[in-house]
Structures are given as structure tokens and as C-alpha cells.
Amino acid sequence: MRKGIVHYETGEKIDGYLLIKSATKGLASNGKPFLTLMLGDHTGEVEAKLWDCNTEDETTFVGSVIIHVTGDIHDYRGKQQLKIKGIRPTTPMDHVKLADFLQCAPLAPEEMLEKITQYIFEMKNANIQRITRHLLKKHREAFIEVPAATKNHHEFVSGLAYHVVSMLDLAKALANLYPTLDTDLLYSGVILHDLGKVIELSGPVATTYTLEGKLLGHISIMVNEIGQVAKELGIDSEEVMILQHLVLSHHSKGEWGSPKAPLIREAEMLHMIDNIDAKMNMLDRTLERVKPGEFSEKVYAMDNRSFYKPTFQD
Amino acid sequence: MRKGIVHYETGEKIDGYLLIKSATKGLASNGKPFLTLMLGDHTGEVEAKLWDCNTEDETTFVGSVIIHVTGDIHDYRGKQQLKIKGIRPTTPMDHVKLADFLQCAPLAPEEMLEKITQYIFEMKNANIQRITRHLLKKHREAFIEVPAATKNHHEFVSGLAYHVVSMLDLAKALANLYPTLDTDLLYSGVILHDLGKVIELSGPVATTYTLEGKLLGHISIMVNEIGQVAKELGIDSEEVMILQHLVLSHHSKGEWGSPKAPLIREAEMLHMIDNIDAKMNMLDRTLERVKPGEFSEKVYAMDNRSFYKPTFQD
Amino acid sequence: MRKGIVHYETGEKIDGYLLIKSATKGLASNGKPFLTLMLGDHTGEVEAKLWDCNTEDETTFVGSVIIHVTGDIHDYRGKQQLKIKGIRPTTPMDHVKLADFLQCAPLAPEEMLEKITQYIFEMKNANIQRITRHLLKKHREAFIEVPAATKNHHEFVSGLAYHVVSMLDLAKALANLYPTLDTDLLYSGVILHDLGKVIELSGPVATTYTLEGKLLGHISIMVNEIGQVAKELGIDSEEVMILQHLVLSHHSKGEWGSPKAPLIREAEMLHMIDNIDAKMNMLDRTLERVKPGEFSEKVYAMDNRSFYKPTFQD
Amino acid sequence: MRKGIVHYETGEKIDGYLLIKSATKGLASNGKPFLTLMLGDHTGEVEAKLWDCNTEDETTFVGSVIIHVTGDIHDYRGKQQLKIKGIRPTTPMDHVKLADFLQCAPLAPEEMLEKITQYIFEMKNANIQRITRHLLKKHREAFIEVPAATKNHHEFVSGLAYHVVSMLDLAKALANLYPTLDTDLLYSGVILHDLGKVIELSGPVATTYTLEGKLLGHISIMVNEIGQVAKELGIDSEEVMILQHLVLSHHSKGEWGSPKAPLIREAEMLHMIDNIDAKMNMLDRTLERVKPGEFSEKVYAMDNRSFYKPTFQD
Amino acid sequence: MRKGIVHYETGEKIDGYLLIKSATKGLASNGKPFLTLMLGDHTGEVEAKLWDCNTEDETTFVGSVIIHVTGDIHDYRGKQQLKIKGIRPTTPMDHVKLADFLQCAPLAPEEMLEKITQYIFEMKNANIQRITRHLLKKHREAFIEVPAATKNHHEFVSGLAYHVVSMLDLAKALANLYPTLDTDLLYSGVILHDLGKVIELSGPVATTYTLEGKLLGHISIMVNEIGQVAKELGIDSEEVMILQHLVLSHHSKGEWGSPKAPLIREAEMLHMIDNIDAKMNMLDRTLERVKPGEFSEKVYAMDNRSFYKPTFQD
Amino acid sequence: MRKGIVHYETGEKIDGYLLIKSATKGLASNGKPFLTLMLGDHTGEVEAKLWDCNTEDETTFVGSVIIHVTGDIHDYRGKQQLKIKGIRPTTPMDHVKLADFLQCAPLAPEEMLEKITQYIFEMKNANIQRITRHLLKKHREAFIEVPAATKNHHEFVSGLAYHVVSMLDLAKALANLYPTLDTDLLYSGVILHDLGKVIELSGPVATTYTLEGKLLGHISIMVNEIGQVAKELGIDSEEVMILQHLVLSHHSKGEWGSPKAPLIREAEMLHMIDNIDAKMNMLDRTLERVKPGEFSEKVYAMDNRSFYKPTFQD
């Protein structure tokens, strides 16, 4: 299966390895159970149905298992669906490994870390720099792997790091155009704003919310972390509270999860930078497969709108 | 001025000492400045106008100053207003002291602390008990003085402590009727839910919001505090996160300031207990001065409703 | 079938009598009709599917029929489902009776009536007492049987009476803590607030809304009843209007069905007491089956939240 | 003062009799009390200020008093204002009577009653006819005097009757165009929909809300009345509930005061007829004084819009 | 198939010609594709399922194809459904033509055009008359065929014209009752308000939204058209802008698609006339099939309400 | 008066020329009229009160008049206010000219036009380029003078041009980071999005809304203009509709004035670019005068928030 799963056209046959990203049991209206499988590789994913499955199937074909599958691609209500003909779990004899089946950010982890480190290096305020560097170092392992979300945008391995790098570049461009912006605050805010997701989310594969994620949320988690790190570093100046405020307010409104609205110039801009990068990520991935003169699938996180690609664009 | 300021009737004369709780400069439409003073004693407060004031007046008559004043009580749009005839700041010769002019909770601080300590003593879960006791001890000084809010309900010296004591009694009554409720969580939630106000608010006199209060808010402040105290005490079990969740969710909805809705039985009840006690406090103070068969002033924090006292009540 | 239906575990076999609480026809995607049956006994209910049913089945297996059924319990999306193997309607030879299959309040009807009567006895205002007693007497038959709602909370035989008794106890506890509350109004408000449901709902089994329920609603129905009973009793004092107001405003807001917001102290508290008792009922039944460290099913009437039971609770 | 008060132009002098419709005490920023008087005659009203008033003035110049006044008309923020030069209460020697100073419906009470009676006469359903006739007869005295509201629309003597007559004509026109409409229900709904205002409002002069109006509202009041009258007349058929539903739902939504939305064809139309007539009344009175090519004052009850009169209209 | 499709009762057999109005592919839970067909004739439509369809079926049975079908009428969740036994596309040998299968307005196109022309003839303002006449003439072909909407109300051939004629009659009736209304503006507003739908919608059969409809909408389309036609006719007076405003504001609120709220008397009434006629159309078609004493299906565009037909109506 | 009006401190004396930007008549509570004047020069404006004015004053001191004034600067509720001691209108002898008293964009008109022209020059799509160039040329005179709004942001001479230039630079920076963006559409959208304000607003001095602005709004005005210009240029391709959609949707939501939400990638970004530039303009002007460690005045158009400047910023 040389080419990635997202490049198959309706009608093509599939014969190769795929990773089970999630498996949900259903009950057909004839009373027999079936499995809805999300199967993926490094290019994306496809939905598949395994009809008339037995109890063994239900315990064999679960999330994170790599399978060998044959079947063909159908069109179902404008979305592709894989009709499974044959399926089996892989064994060591298949010589496949998880890493090859994960969708990743377009940049390598080291490259992204280096870019972020460079931005931290450019900070002039020592307190902001130390807190930011310390927190990034503390959570580096998870940070470099975690997606930015479980769905909607940047929901792939290293998605958060990629989101942060894009936002940093955007922050720099904005600060060039609006010189009153404090780049120290802006860069630190970008790096820390979603860092709590390393605790809120379960990890890079088959991502779910942790208990702490559900009860406290990544915003409160990171506000606490900033407080504790500042204490450890012996920093007790206003910068601590301002960084906490940047994280606290980056969703902008109470009903979107921020207990305080942005009250600092850079907090307001942090929210908008976050918004632009998330939306561009969703728009790009949605319109990628759309032909000029056609409308896209509906984008749930953008008010369920369906976007149009003009005929004079390609 | 033997009797308290709230007991004066329209038309009566005043000659005595009062505390300036706030002073706001206005510009009369004849172009001359005047001061709107909120003057208070231990029973409540009255609005007064100082017309044609000069620059010296503006710097003399400010918040927290005790004055000697003569004048008489008018009725202005259904509210009493003091028309100032003479006013002077007090000197040590007047032998007046601040404490005598503050409105206080109906219970003495020691009595309230004792009641709260008793509730802590009844806790069975050692982790919850230690965290609660430690935090109360850490902030005891401020806790016993701070009002529960700058306005609307329990906005007097020791208002927060009084609110907590009432809520604890209510929590106990509820737990008697609904035995599934975990009193450890309920009592701890009650004691900690607004404790962040010792940092959010400036203090018991002429209360305003601190910078930390504006940028972080009492909810996030206390969630951080719980985390740090747990760390100091070496407690790393689920109780910590649950207590943080209780505080985090006690306003119930995002638009009311809680980044997470209650997801624990006791969190849901904590919100309701808080609500009942605040509303009863507002209703009691509002209806106190209303005669049977009449409507009260509008209560801002209760959708601006005007409440009726039936003729057969007294 | 000795043990109740709710105590069966996934995988267990069932062979016994159950009551059909509702039957809805469906069309399987193979074009064949099936029935979705809600089957219940005195402990609760379970969903079951009857596949490939014929026209005779559709007329045989309808609401309020007691059947004998064999099958086993499956797990379907986190909820139990009964897979029917054999099913037949019962005949007099089976010696089963409806009363044995209904879920009831934990207290006996007489006991509840006695408690309520005692509260009425304690009333000091003769007008309030007479109106309340008269209305309860008038609708006693239906009152003692009707559920408090068709779903969500207290939706079992005598559910309304049980809800009223709990609320009365809660009202008493509140009045102890807040002595300004008028217990006559509070008790009468509790007893009358949902009494209109005896006309709004069809009865204790397979409960639906009546025409009057749909066009007028239980609030307007009871406001009318109070007016008519007062007329019959020759009472023309303010108490009548106040009782009508208590019933009218107990949903608190226009969008929740109350044409007037509470304008009396006791009206405000009646709404809160109602709220607390309904929520505790939903929380208790939801968390009853949840193991420590797990989340419950989503509770529709509480913003679709899923509640957590801490690991240190049991 | 031959010509009506609304026909005076800015700059003109006034010397004549006017009725005080309301008097509100204010406190000038020089500390002296003043009265804001709404002065009216049969054509409308004008605001006036009485500066530097003394205590005697405050008790002399109150609502419902007829005064003799001299002064001139100013323009204040686009609205006319009467600047009082001389003012005195009238005595029997002035030979003025209240009736001459009230703004009335354009039709005489008898004429309106006759029209309404004719519509009742046309009803074919005896139950609907009897209930409607009985209720109109019972409240005829108040009905023929009461305004349709305290402000916004038809807020003049006999305003409700005039509103009802217009709505009846509109209902008839609609029923001609849409023959499925049941004119019995439509006519009865129109006549009864606001009849509760005879109890909700204090009367035709200086109209305020009564206690019953505040606690129950005209909708619930009339629903009760229909129930009681039906009982008196021994009518127990579905028509009673349908008429109650028409009144109950005529505000269309919970947040606008209707506990049930319209569920009958005629209920939906009743709401729209009410809406059209109220809006046309507001638009006509607002645009009456506007010159072509200009915008009107803002109309509070129509989302505060300011309406334009095209230059080609006159 | 003599009688129309909507007159078949459950259980009856069908053997005749029907038009496919839409065809949607589904995937049965046994993995096999099926088609959901909306089949219609001049009286209305019925849903049908074609199970186990193959690829040829999917390309044969598409929108706008006339088929011969046999089967019988079932009841599925309160709605009729046709169970297909045999189905084949028609050939010229069948001698059927599209026009016979379309649901049409109750009036003939010529008759409606004549009525509208008469209203234009009655206009007194030459500018308004010329613009209206010109636009109607320009789009006459499409206007006389297009439905008023793709669903909800007047969604049949010539639906828009029929809606316009009803609204004109209603406008005339209103202007009789409220003589301040400018009939020129009202008639022109009625004729033009939805005329943009000739461009927004694809046509009378299997109606969908065009690209221009999705990106600009019928309101902006028609505002542009008025501007261009006025230019062509050399009309540059205020009437042009007023007509544009009437069209622009006829949905009344921003969230309903109007960038400006009505600011002209006739604009406000145009919105209400539109509303009444659309609602009466929905109510009449919904209640047509409802028996006295029963509730209708839910009406999606009227807040999903289910309407009741009183027992004393027929 | 060498230094600009905004650089005066409280307590300083003023003796120089200022422009009356608006004059509103008030009535002091002593019954005497006064004028509230907004007086400005090229640096900004200050409020002033002219007490006890006579009729002559009212006609002399009106908008757009240049006056000579003496007085001193007071502080009133945290805002500066000029207390007028002497005031007279200027005569030709004063040798003052309007242009010197207007607040202008930081860039010269020619410079801005040149920048915009350069962006148009860079467009690759000839249709988009021609339409954009033509419209800019057509409205150049007004475009280069008009403010971007009557208040809130860029409300100075050439404010719109300055807003457009900033947005173009921001659009370029974004397109560098997100290469899928079509710069032709983005640049054209930026240049045209508010161009309708040249018709919606009255001009650069004492700006108000025109009749066309009130009835149609700048969005509909410009959508029409694009249509007409395209027709004149003989362009009939999809680009026309897309440009109309960009303008139509740039307020993003119906309740914010856009009848269609953005359905093109560049439309979504146009809205965000507009948002960022407007907010940065408001934040910069608001925080300009705020000292580190203090909060700003409330910003009405940003949810009335008061912004904080950290102590470590300057």
C-alpha cells in the first residue's frame, strides 16, 4: 500500500496495512453487532464497517492495533468509506511498526523545538524567559508529541508544537506591523497557552480527555503550573500574574472557557492569533480536496459552514 | 448620635459622627464641583451631597475618614438622602475610632471561627481535613475581616465568614435529608469556595478589587492555592483535584465565571447552597424595611425585581 | 424472576414476567418492521428489540400489557439491552397483576399523605390551611398515584407525592435556618405547586400529556383551581392571590413556563427547593450504578452532563 | 387655550388649563428640589419643569389635578418642553372638568360597544357566544374606559376598546382572505385577549399596575375568569379550554409572557393581529408629526428604531 | 392511478406513474446500498425506499425521472411510506409528460399575472410603477414558475406568484383598514420582495440553491437589480432607495437575513404580511389532513409545534 | 497654542484656537440652557461646557466653527474637561484655516494612495484588478478623506485609507505565512470592504450617517457598486460575484450586518484582518495615555473592558 489512504479514489481496491484509531460497536437493525473502525495511516484516515462481527472480533480489533485489510472504497453521502472484505490483526511477522502509521506535523520535532527555543532566546525580560523556558523543558517530552486537540484542528502527532510554531511566526509578523506589541509577552503567551494539554489529553494516539482534563481543563492546569514554577524559581514579580492572565483569558469569553476576558493588549492579540491559525488549518485541510467550482464538506467547528473554491482558483 | 443611621426617618435632624465610605466628585450643571459621599456607621449607610465644594474639600473628605456632620434627612426618589449643613473632619480630640463605624456580621469573629473549626473537626477524610485546615489557618487574618462581596450580598466586615457559617449549617441540614451527600466535600467546598476573596478584595473598609482580583479572580486564585498547599503538605491524591474542581465549578456556568460546570454531586449542591444563602441575605435585608402590603426597592442582583410583602405577614 | 430487572448484569439470561411500558414501531434498514419495547418491573426498566415482527405482534405487544419473556442482557453503547428470544402475552393462567410491575415511591401512599396532612395541620393561617386542605382532598385519588413528571425526575407511581414530602422536609429545614420564611406559604406552595399535574398527566402508567395539559399546562390549571376553590369556600382575601402567585411563578422565568417571576420571598425559595429536590433525585439515581472512579451516563435534564464519582467515595 | 397642546410650535406662549398626568420630584444639582410634570389635554401631553419648588408645591401639584399655567414652549433635545412661568391649581370657580382633559379613542364608547356587540351577534357557536357576551357584560364599565396599556400603544381613555374594534375589523378581513379561519374563535379571542387589563390596570387616568396585575398579570386573570364564567353558565365543553388557550398564548412566547405557545390556527393569527394593530397605532402616532424627508423620534417598543417618512409621501 | 398520491390510505395498493423528486443513496446496516426516493404527482408526494439497489439503479432512478411503480402504502412513525414492489423508468411508449406530475398553485399563471398587473396598474407614483413593471417583465418567465421556497411554504410550481397574489390581496385589505399606508410602496414591495428567488433558486423542479443564491442571496440580488433597472430607466429619485430598502429589510432582523431593520412604515408591514401569508399556508396544509380532536405533525418552520384541531371544527 | 490639545495636563490654562466638532444643547437643572462643545485640533479633542448660554450663543457656536477660547483644564470623573472662561468665533482677521484643526492619519494621502496602487498593481487576475482599480478611481476624492467610522476606531480624516493600508500590509504578511491565500482576492477585499462608507458617511468633518447610509448601509451600497462597475467594464465572470460576496460577508454574522457568512477562505480572513486592525487601533489609542501599572478608560466597542498596562512595560 504505497500511496497514503487519503489518495485513494472511489472504486479503488485496498490491500495493505492500516492502524485502528478507534473502534465503536454498533447494533445493526437486524440485531447483529458490527464495528465502526476509523483506520488510518500517515496521510489521514477512512471510516470502515465490519459487519456481523463476533465477540472475538470485538476484542481483537480495538484502538491502536495495526491490521491488514482488503476491500474497496465506496462513496457514502459524499464521504469515502472502506468496505472491508478481509481483515486480520498483524503479528511480528508482518514487520510493521506504529510510528509509520501516525499522521504527523509537516515539520520534524527537533526542528520545531529549535525554532521555539530561538524565540525564547530572543526574549528580553529575564523573568518571562526563565518561566517559559522552564515550563517548556519540564513538559518537553509530552509537548513534542501531543496533538493540539482531539478533533477539529491540528489533531495529529506533534500538532500542538506545529500550532505553536505557526503562531509564533504570526506573532512576529504582527509585532512588526504593530510595534506597540510586547514580543516577550506574545511569544511566551503563544508557547504556554495550550501547554496544559499535555496533562489534559491522554497522548498522541487514540487521544481522549484525562480525568484532570475533564475536571480542571488545560487552562486552569497551566495557570497552576505557572504559579508553581515561579515559586520554584523564586520569581515573585508582576510577570507571573500577567503570564497566568494570558493563559487564563486566551479563550476570550466565559462561555468559551476563559474565566476572565483579555485585559492586556497582548492577551487580546493572543486570542486572535490562536483563532487565525486554527481556522487556517481547518480551511486548508478542508479545501485541499475540493475542486474549483465546488463546495467543501461542512466544517463543524466553523458554524457548520460549507466553503466554496472559486473556479478561477486551483 | 445614639441610634444608627438607618433608623432615622425623613425629616429628622442629624448631628454626629459618620464614616466616609466613598467620595465621588461631580460637576453640577452650574459648573461647580460637588461631592457625593456615602456616609456610614455600624447599622448601614446614607447618601449625602456636599455642594459647592472647593479643592481643599476634595482632599479632606475622602474614603475612610471619620467626619462630624450636621444636616437633615430628605426623601429623594424613594431613598433617603442626607442634606449636609455642616461638616468637618475629626481630630484625635473627638475620641472616635474606626471600628465603631463599621457594619459587621451578627456573630463575633471568634464565634464564627469556632463554628467553622468544629465543622473541620467533623471531617473524616484526613486529606480533605488537612488541606482545609491549612488554608483556613494561612488566610485566617484576612478571612475573618473580608466581606463576601463589594456589593449585593454580605458586603460588611466579616461578611464572608458569616456567609460560610450559614452555608455550613445549610449544608448540614441538606446532608441530613439527602444522605448520599459527602459532608467532607460539602463542608470543605463551603469553606474554600470564596476564600480567594481574601486576595481578590482589598480589605474590609472601602472594598475594591485588587489587580490580582481583576486579572485572575478569586476562583483561579484559590485553585492555585489548593495546589500549592497540597504540595507543601505532600498530598498527591485525588482529593486535591476534587477540591480544586469544587472551587472551580461553584459559579456553575462559563458565563458566570466557572470554566467547568459541576461534575460531582457535591459540586452541584455547593452551587445551590451558595445561591440560597446569598439570595436569602438579599431578600432579608431588602424586605426588612418594607411594610406589609408594599413593594421593596428593586434588587439589582435579582434581575432588578421589586419584592412584595403580603399584608398578612409582619 | 426473583431479582429486579435493574440488577441483571450483562451476559445474564432472563426468563420471567415484565410489563410493556411503551412500544414503538421501527422499520429496519432491510425493510422489515421491528418493535422497540420498554419492559419494566418494580425496580426499573430495560430496552428490548423484537425483530421481524408481524402485524399480529404489533397489536399484541402494546403498552400496559404484561408479557412472559426469555432472552439475555447485552451491552449496547454503555446501556443494557435485552435481546428477546421468546415472548408471549400473559393470560389469567399466569396469575400476574399490574400492581406488582410498577415502580413506586420508597414510601407508602398512606404514610406520605399522613406526613403532608401533618404539615397542613401545622399551618397557622386559616385561609391558607383551608384552601390547601380542600385542594388536596379534592384531588387526593390522583395525587397519590401520579408521577412528578413523564421523565427526568420522580417519574414513578406516587412520584409527585414523594417529591412533595421531600420538599416539605427541606422547606422545614430551611425555615429553621432562615426564620423570616413564612412556613404557611412555603408548605402550601410546596403542596400545591405541581398539583395541576393530576390533570396535566394521563395517570401513573404509560404516562402522557392530556389535551388540557398541552393547551393550558399544570401551572395555569392549578391557578384556576385555587381561584375556584377559594370562591367555593367564600375566601376573598389576599392569601388567594398570593397562593396563585406561588404556583404561577415556581418555574421562575418566562422561558421556563412561569408568566411571572417570583415576587415574594417564599416564591423565590419555593423555586429553589423544587430545583434542589429534583436535582438530588436525578443525581442519586444516576450515580447509584456508577462505580467509584467512573463517570455516569449523561443526564439530559442537567445540561447533558456526565457526573464523576470520586475514587475515595463508595 | 383653544387649540390642543400638541399643536403648539416651539416659541409659542401658553396661557390656559392643563391636567397633571404625573408629577415626579427631582433634586437639582444645586441641591434644590424641582418637579417634572407631565401636563396634558385631550390632544396629548407635554413635559414641564417646575424649578425651586417648596413642600407645598409638592403636595399641591400631583397627578389628576387640573392647573392653570402660563409659560412658553422650548425645544429640548428634539422634544418640546414647557417652561413654566406661572402655575396655580384650579378651583370650582374655574369651571373646568376632568373629562375635557383626557385623550380619548377616536370613536365614542357606545359606537364601539355596538360594533363589538354586532361581532358577538354574528357568532354561530352558542358556547363561545355566551361566554364572550357574559364576560364583556360583566366588565363593561371598566372595559369601555381602560387604556390598552400604560404606555407604548393605545394608552388613552377607551384605548382597549378601540384596539379591540380595530382588531375585529382586521380579523374579519383576514377571514375573508383565508376562509379556513374560524371567525367565532377569532372574534372571541380578540374581545377577550386583553380584557384582564380591566383588573391589571388601575383605571383610565394616571394608569398604574394593580397588585393583582403585578402578581398574576392580565393573561392569568382572564384565563381564570373564563373558567369561572363557564362554570356559572354550566358550560363544560372543549370551547372553554380553547378560549382559555387563545388568551393564554396570545403573547406567543414564554419570554413575552405566554406560558404556552399558540397551538391552534386561530391562536397563531390572534397574536399576529394584535401585533399588527399595536404596531400600526405606534407608527401612525409617531409619523403623524414627522415631515416628509425626516426621521421620527425613537420608538421604544419597536426596538428603539427611528422611522423615516419618504419625501414623496405627505 | 386516477386519484392523487396524497389520497391513498394506509394499506392501499399503488400501480401507476410517479415523478422522482429527489433520490438519496443510503447504506443499510447490512452493508447494502438503498435509495430513498421522494415520489410525487400533482397532489403531493410520498417517501419510498428501494432496498438492495445496484449501481445501475443508482444512475437510473434520479431526480426528474418519471417511473412506473407498484407497491403498497405503509404507516411508518405516523407518516405514510410506499413499499416498492416493482419499479421501472418510463419510455416514450408510456406517453407520460412531466407537466402532469407537478404540484401547482391553485390559480393559473395567466390569471395570477393578470391580477398582479392590475395592482401595478393601480399605482399612482410613476417611478415606482415603472421600476416594478420593468422588473416583473424582465423576470416574468422564471417568476411564473419558481416556488416561493425549497421547503416549508409555497414550495410548488408557481408558488412565488401565488404567494405574491395572496399578499397583494392582504396588503389591499390592510390599507383599507389603515389608510396611512402607501399602497404604491406596499404593492411594489410585495411584488419585488422575493423576486430575487428567480436567480437564487434553480427552477420549479427538484429545486436547489444556485451558486449566486448561496453567496449573495435573493435579497442582495434583488437590491442590485432594482439599482440597475433604475439606472436603465434613468430614474434617480428617492423612490429607488426606498424600494431597495423595502426588499433589504423584509426579513426584519440581521439574524434572519436583513442587513437593515425596517425603517419605513410600509417596510414594517411588508414583513408582517409576508409572515402571515407564509404561516397561513403552512397551517392550512398541515391541518388539512388532521381530524377534529387530533394534533398535526410537527411544523418545522413554526418552532416545531404540533397544532390541534378542536373537536367542534371540521 | 503651540502644543496639541491632548497634551495639556489638568490644571493648565488654555488660550488659543480650537474647532467646534459638535455642539449639543442641554438644560441645566436650574432651568438655564448650556452647550456641551467638543473642541478639537489636529491632536484630538476635549469636552467643554458653555454655561448660561443665550439664543445667540446657540446659533454662533455650532459644528465646524473655529473659535478662540480661554479657560483651564479640569479633571471630571477621570476625563479632562475644559472650563471655558472666554469664547468668541473667529473672523478672517484671525487667519486660521480649517485644515489645521483636523486630526489626520499619520500618513499623507498621496503616500497612502501610492501604497494602495502598488498593491493593485501586484494583482495577477485582470478582472479583479480592473474592478478594484475602477472603483477606487471612481471614489478616490471621498475615499482619501473619509474616516473609517464615526466613532470607535480610525475616526479621523483619511481614517479609512489608513485602515486599508494597514490591512493590506497585514494581508501580505498573512499570505506569506499561509501560502494558500489568494492575494488578489485578499487585497481587493481589503480595498473594497468599507469603500461604501464614502456614500454611507457625510464626509470628514462632523461626520454623520447619510440617508442612504441609514436605509441601505455601506455593505449593500458597495455590493451594488461592484455590480454596476462590472457591467460598465463588460465583466461577467465569477470574479464579480466573489468580490460581492467578500464585501457582503465581511461583518461575518447576520446580527453584525452581514446577510451571508463568509463562504470563501479569503472572506473568512478578510473579516479577521479587519478585526485585528480595528482592535489594535483602539488598544493603541487607549493605552497611549495610560501609565504602567494603571488601567485605561473603558473601551465601549470592546465589551466595555478597561485594559491594564503592566508595570514592566513603558
PDB file of N, CA and C in Angstrom, chain D residues 105-132:
ATOM      1  N   ALA D 105     -60.231  57.708  22.662  1.00  0.00           N
ATOM      2  CA  ALA D 105     -60.272  56.997  21.398  1.00  0.00           C
ATOM      3  C   ALA D 105     -61.051  57.828  20.389  1.00  0.00           C
ATOM      4  N   PRO D 106     -60.746  57.665  19.095  1.00  0.00           N
ATOM      5  CA  PRO D 106     -61.434  58.447  18.055  1.00  0.00           C
ATOM      6  C   PRO D 106     -62.904  58.081  17.910  1.00  0.00           C
ATOM      7  N   LEU D 107     -63.326  56.974  18.480  1.00  0.00           N
ATOM      8  CA  LEU D 107     -64.730  56.579  18.395  1.00  0.00           C
ATOM      9  C   LEU D 107     -65.390  56.699  19.759  1.00  0.00           C
ATOM     10  N   ALA D 108     -66.701  56.965  19.755  1.00  0.00           N
ATOM     11  CA  ALA D 108     -67.428  57.077  21.022  1.00  0.00           C
ATOM     12  C   ALA D 108     -67.627  55.689  21.625  1.00  0.00           C
ATOM     13  N   PRO D 109     -67.607  55.600  22.962  1.00  0.00           N
ATOM     14  CA  PRO D 109     -67.780  54.312  23.640  1.00  0.00           C
ATOM     15  C   PRO D 109     -68.989  53.534  23.150  1.00  0.00           C
ATOM     16  N   GLU D 110     -70.120  54.205  22.992  1.00  0.00           N
ATOM     17  CA  GLU D 110     -71.332  53.482  22.601  1.00  0.00           C
ATOM     18  C   GLU D 110     -71.162  52.878  21.207  1.00  0.00           C
ATOM     19  N   GLU D 111     -70.563  53.672  20.341  1.00  0.00           N
ATOM     20  CA  GLU D 111     -70.339  53.213  18.982  1.00  0.00           C
ATOM     21  C   GLU D 111     -69.468  51.956  18.976  1.00  0.00           C
ATOM     22  N   MET D 112     -68.422  51.978  19.805  1.00  0.00           N
ATOM     23  CA  MET D 112     -67.533  50.831  19.844  1.00  0.00           C
ATOM     24  C   MET D 112     -68.244  49.614  20.416  1.00  0.00           C
ATOM     25  N   LEU D 113     -68.982  49.817  21.495  1.00  0.00           N
ATOM     26  CA  LEU D 113     -69.711  48.697  22.099  1.00  0.00           C
ATOM     27  C   LEU D 113     -70.678  48.088  21.092  1.00  0.00           C
ATOM     28  N   GLU D 114     -71.306  48.958  20.326  1.00  0.00           N
ATOM     29  CA  GLU D 114     -72.260  48.485  19.339  1.00  0.00           C
ATOM     30  C   GLU D 114     -71.576  47.610  18.297  1.00  0.00           C
ATOM     31  N   LYS D 115     -70.418  48.077  17.822  1.00  0.00           N
ATOM     32  CA  LYS D 115     -69.680  47.294  16.831  1.00  0.00           C
ATOM     33  C   LYS D 115     -69.299  45.924  17.381  1.00  0.00           C
ATOM     34  N   ILE D 116     -68.794  45.933  18.624  1.00  0.00           N
ATOM     35  CA  ILE D 116     -68.366  44.668  19.231  1.00  0.00           C
ATOM     36  C   ILE D 116     -69.570  43.743  19.409  1.00  0.00           C
ATOM     37  N   THR D 117     -70.670  44.318  19.862  1.00  0.00           N
ATOM     38  CA  THR D 117     -71.889  43.533  20.044  1.00  0.00           C
ATOM     39  C   THR D 117     -72.311  42.880  18.736  1.00  0.00           C
ATOM     40  N   GLN D 118     -72.164  43.631  17.653  1.00  0.00           N
ATOM     41  CA  GLN D 118     -72.522  43.098  16.344  1.00  0.00           C
ATOM     42  C   GLN D 118     -71.657  41.866  16.012  1.00  0.00           C
ATOM     43  N   TYR D 119     -70.363  41.958  16.318  1.00  0.00           N
ATOM     44  CA  TYR D 119     -69.472  40.817  16.060  1.00  0.00           C
ATOM     45  C   TYR D 119     -69.883  39.605  16.900  1.00  0.00           C
ATOM     46  N   ILE D 120     -70.257  39.869  18.153  1.00  0.00           N
ATOM     47  CA  ILE D 120     -70.704  38.756  19.003  1.00  0.00           C
ATOM     48  C   ILE D 120     -71.985  38.142  18.434  1.00  0.00           C
ATOM     49  N   PHE D 121     -72.822  39.018  17.941  1.00  0.00           N
ATOM     50  CA  PHE D 121     -74.082  38.565  17.360  1.00  0.00           C
ATOM     51  C   PHE D 121     -73.859  37.617  16.183  1.00  0.00           C
ATOM     52  N   GLU D 122     -72.792  37.870  15.431  1.00  0.00           N
ATOM     53  CA  GLU D 122     -72.506  37.054  14.248  1.00  0.00           C
ATOM     54  C   GLU D 122     -71.969  35.651  14.580  1.00  0.00           C
ATOM     55  N   MET D 123     -71.597  35.407  15.828  1.00  0.00           N
ATOM     56  CA  MET D 123     -71.017  34.112  16.189  1.00  0.00           C
ATOM     57  C   MET D 123     -72.039  33.003  16.022  1.00  0.00           C
ATOM     58  N   LYS D 124     -71.593  31.865  15.551  1.00  0.00           N
ATOM     59  CA  LYS D 124     -72.505  30.749  15.314  1.00  0.00           C
ATOM     60  C   LYS D 124     -72.471  29.713  16.446  1.00  0.00           C
ATOM     61  N   ASN D 125     -71.308  29.617  17.117  1.00  0.00           N
ATOM     62  CA  ASN D 125     -71.171  28.649  18.206  1.00  0.00           C
ATOM     63  C   ASN D 125     -71.746  29.253  19.484  1.00  0.00           C
ATOM     64  N   ALA D 126     -72.809  28.622  20.003  1.00  0.00           N
ATOM     65  CA  ALA D 126     -73.530  29.214  21.134  1.00  0.00           C
ATOM     66  C   ALA D 126     -72.674  29.312  22.394  1.00  0.00           C
ATOM     67  N   ASN D 127     -71.844  28.300  22.633  1.00  0.00           N
ATOM     68  CA  ASN D 127     -70.997  28.334  23.835  1.00  0.00           C
ATOM     69  C   ASN D 127     -70.019  29.510  23.802  1.00  0.00           C
ATOM     70  N   ILE D 128     -69.353  29.647  22.670  1.00  0.00           N
ATOM     71  CA  ILE D 128     -68.397  30.745  22.531  1.00  0.00           C
ATOM     72  C   ILE D 128     -69.116  32.080  22.666  1.00  0.00           C
ATOM     73  N   GLN D 129     -70.245  32.161  22.043  1.00  0.00           N
ATOM     74  CA  GLN D 129     -71.011  33.401  22.078  1.00  0.00           C
ATOM     75  C   GLN D 129     -71.444  33.767  23.492  1.00  0.00           C
ATOM     76  N   ARG D 130     -71.937  32.783  24.219  1.00  0.00           N
ATOM     77  CA  ARG D 130     -72.433  33.066  25.569  1.00  0.00           C
ATOM     78  C   ARG D 130     -71.309  33.494  26.514  1.00  0.00           C
ATOM     79  N   ILE D 131     -70.202  32.764  26.454  1.00  0.00           N
ATOM     80  CA  ILE D 131     -69.074  33.116  27.330  1.00  0.00           C
ATOM     81  C   ILE D 131     -68.564  34.515  27.015  1.00  0.00           C
ATOM     82  N   THR D 132     -68.412  34.805  25.720  1.00  0.00           N
ATOM     83  CA  THR D 132     -67.886  36.113  25.327  1.00  0.00           C
ATOM     84  C   THR D 132     -68.831  37.233  25.762  1.00  0.00           C
TER      85      THR D 132
END
